[in-house]
């Protein structure tokens, strides 16, 4: 009788433990599916404004926008922002950030544009964007002479546990001047 009772107790404990693990994994899966970067986001200032590096980016770039609409997929996300240019063909511009770590490029012509890589953390709560922004700047005391300049920008995007805010910690290093800047921008979810 004792062996029979011990066996039943063992089966009960084992089944209870398995059930708790399944419930825990289901809770984690539902949390991850609910808390991602998807949604409409708004901030008091653009990401580039906080570091006062506005002149680096062309119109329609996500770094200049105070609002973003993000759609997250399994291996990339797209960021759609309003294009403020009155002559813009599209009312919005879109940037695709692939999580594969491969370099992507946006070329604006005349020596302007950016190359970037994106990595998403295993938990999906942190995204790191490393960019090299290239632009042409006027050479001091020289008429009509411009020189290529590079700015290295790292953005670390952190999604809050409740999925209601995104904080973007940005760091930039400007090659010609050697200036380094660091700032934080917070976006709140509006939808």
CSV table of N, CA and C in Angstrom, one decimal, residues 53 56-58 61-63 95 97 102-108 111-118 128-136 148-155 171-176:
chain,number,residue,atom,x,y,z
A,53,UNK,N,22.0,67.0,-33.4
A,53,UNK,CA,22.7,66.6,-34.7
A,53,UNK,C,21.7,66.6,-35.8
A,56,UNK,N,22.5,66.4,-39.7
A,56,UNK,CA,23.0,65.2,-40.3
A,56,UNK,C,22.0,64.5,-41.2
A,57,UNK,N,20.8,64.6,-40.9
A,57,UNK,CA,19.8,63.8,-41.5
A,57,UNK,C,18.9,64.5,-42.6
A,58,UNK,N,18.6,63.8,-43.6
A,58,UNK,CA,17.7,64.4,-44.7
A,58,UNK,C,16.3,64.3,-44.3
A,61,UNK,N,13.8,61.3,-42.7
A,61,UNK,CA,14.5,60.3,-41.9
A,61,UNK,C,13.8,60.2,-40.5
A,62,UNK,N,13.8,58.9,-40.0
A,62,UNK,CA,13.1,58.6,-38.8
A,62,UNK,C,13.8,59.4,-37.6
A,63,UNK,N,15.1,59.7,-37.7
A,63,UNK,CA,15.8,60.4,-36.7
A,63,UNK,C,15.3,61.9,-36.5
A,95,UNK,N,11.4,53.3,-43.2
A,95,UNK,CA,12.7,52.7,-43.0
A,95,UNK,C,12.5,51.2,-42.5
A,97,UNK,N,14.3,48.1,-40.7
A,97,UNK,CA,15.4,47.7,-39.9
A,97,UNK,C,15.4,46.2,-39.7
A,102,UNK,N,23.2,42.4,-40.8
A,102,UNK,CA,23.8,42.8,-42.1
A,102,UNK,C,23.6,44.3,-42.4
A,103,UNK,N,24.6,44.8,-43.1
A,103,UNK,CA,24.6,46.3,-43.3
A,103,UNK,C,23.5,46.7,-44.4
A,104,UNK,N,22.8,47.7,-44.1
A,104,UNK,CA,21.8,48.3,-45.0
A,104,UNK,C,22.3,49.7,-45.3
A,105,UNK,N,21.8,50.2,-46.4
A,105,UNK,CA,22.3,51.6,-46.8
A,105,UNK,C,21.1,52.4,-47.4
A,106,UNK,N,21.1,53.7,-47.0
A,106,UNK,CA,20.2,54.6,-47.6
A,106,UNK,C,21.1,55.7,-48.3
A,107,UNK,N,20.9,55.9,-49.6
A,107,UNK,CA,21.8,56.9,-50.3
A,107,UNK,C,20.9,58.0,-50.7
A,108,UNK,N,21.3,59.2,-50.3
A,108,UNK,CA,20.5,60.4,-50.6
A,108,UNK,C,21.2,61.2,-51.8
A,111,UNK,N,26.9,62.7,-51.9
A,111,UNK,CA,27.7,62.5,-50.7
A,111,UNK,C,27.0,62.3,-49.4
A,112,UNK,N,25.7,62.2,-49.4
A,112,UNK,CA,24.8,62.1,-48.2
A,112,UNK,C,24.2,60.8,-48.1
A,113,UNK,N,24.0,60.2,-46.9
A,113,UNK,CA,23.3,59.0,-46.7
A,113,UNK,C,23.8,58.3,-45.4
A,114,UNK,N,23.4,57.1,-45.3
A,114,UNK,CA,23.8,56.3,-44.1
A,114,UNK,C,23.8,54.8,-44.3
A,115,UNK,N,24.7,54.2,-43.6
A,115,UNK,CA,24.8,52.7,-43.6
A,115,UNK,C,24.5,52.3,-42.1
A,116,UNK,N,23.8,51.2,-41.9
A,116,UNK,CA,23.5,50.8,-40.6
A,116,UNK,C,23.3,49.3,-40.4
A,117,UNK,N,23.5,48.9,-39.2
A,117,UNK,CA,23.2,47.5,-38.8
A,117,UNK,C,22.3,47.5,-37.6
A,118,UNK,N,21.5,46.4,-37.5
A,118,UNK,CA,20.5,46.3,-36.4
A,118,UNK,C,20.6,45.0,-35.7
A,128,UNK,N,19.6,47.4,-30.9
A,128,UNK,CA,20.7,48.3,-31.1
A,128,UNK,C,20.9,48.6,-32.5
A,129,UNK,N,21.0,49.9,-32.9
A,129,UNK,CA,21.2,50.4,-34.2
A,129,UNK,C,22.5,51.1,-34.3
A,130,UNK,N,23.4,50.6,-35.1
A,130,UNK,CA,24.7,51.3,-35.3
A,130,UNK,C,24.7,51.9,-36.7
A,131,UNK,N,24.9,53.2,-36.8
A,131,UNK,CA,24.9,53.9,-38.1
A,131,UNK,C,26.2,54.7,-38.4
A,132,UNK,N,26.5,54.7,-39.6
A,132,UNK,CA,27.5,55.7,-40.1
A,132,UNK,C,26.9,56.6,-41.1
A,133,UNK,N,26.7,57.9,-40.6
A,133,UNK,CA,26.0,58.9,-41.4
A,133,UNK,C,27.1,59.6,-42.2
A,134,UNK,N,26.9,59.8,-43.5
A,134,UNK,CA,27.9,60.5,-44.3
A,134,UNK,C,27.2,61.8,-44.8
A,135,UNK,N,28.0,62.9,-44.8
A,135,UNK,CA,27.5,64.1,-45.3
A,135,UNK,C,28.6,65.0,-45.9
A,136,UNK,N,28.3,66.0,-46.6
A,136,UNK,CA,29.3,66.9,-47.1
A,136,UNK,C,29.2,68.2,-46.3
A,148,UNK,N,34.0,65.4,-47.2
A,148,UNK,CA,33.2,64.3,-46.6
A,148,UNK,C,33.4,64.2,-45.1
A,149,UNK,N,32.3,64.1,-44.4
A,149,UNK,CA,32.4,63.9,-43.0
A,149,UNK,C,31.5,62.7,-42.6
A,150,UNK,N,32.0,62.0,-41.6
A,150,UNK,CA,31.3,60.8,-41.1
A,150,UNK,C,30.9,61.0,-39.6
A,151,UNK,N,29.7,60.6,-39.3
A,151,UNK,CA,29.2,60.6,-37.9
A,151,UNK,C,28.8,59.2,-37.5
A,152,UNK,N,29.4,58.7,-36.5
A,152,UNK,CA,29.1,57.3,-36.0
A,152,UNK,C,28.1,57.4,-34.9
A,153,UNK,N,26.9,56.8,-35.1
A,153,UNK,CA,25.8,56.9,-34.1
A,153,UNK,C,25.4,55.5,-33.7
A,154,UNK,N,25.3,55.4,-32.4
A,154,UNK,CA,24.8,54.1,-31.8
A,154,UNK,C,23.5,54.5,-31.0
A,155,UNK,N,22.4,53.8,-31.4
A,155,UNK,CA,21.1,54.0,-30.7
A,155,UNK,C,20.8,52.6,-29.9
A,171,UNK,N,24.3,57.8,-28.8
A,171,UNK,CA,25.7,58.3,-28.7
A,171,UNK,C,26.2,58.6,-30.1
A,172,UNK,N,26.9,59.7,-30.3
A,172,UNK,CA,27.4,60.1,-31.6
A,172,UNK,C,28.8,60.6,-31.5
A,173,UNK,N,29.6,60.2,-32.5
A,173,UNK,CA,31.0,60.8,-32.6
A,173,UNK,C,31.2,61.3,-34.0
A,174,UNK,N,31.6,62.6,-34.0
A,174,UNK,CA,31.7,63.3,-35.3
A,174,UNK,C,33.2,63.3,-35.6
A,175,UNK,N,33.6,62.8,-36.9
A,175,UNK,CA,35.0,62.6,-37.2
A,175,UNK,C,35.8,63.9,-37.4
A,176,UNK,N,35.3,64.9,-38.1
A,176,UNK,CA,36.1,66.0,-38.3
A,176,UNK,C,36.4,66.8,-37.1
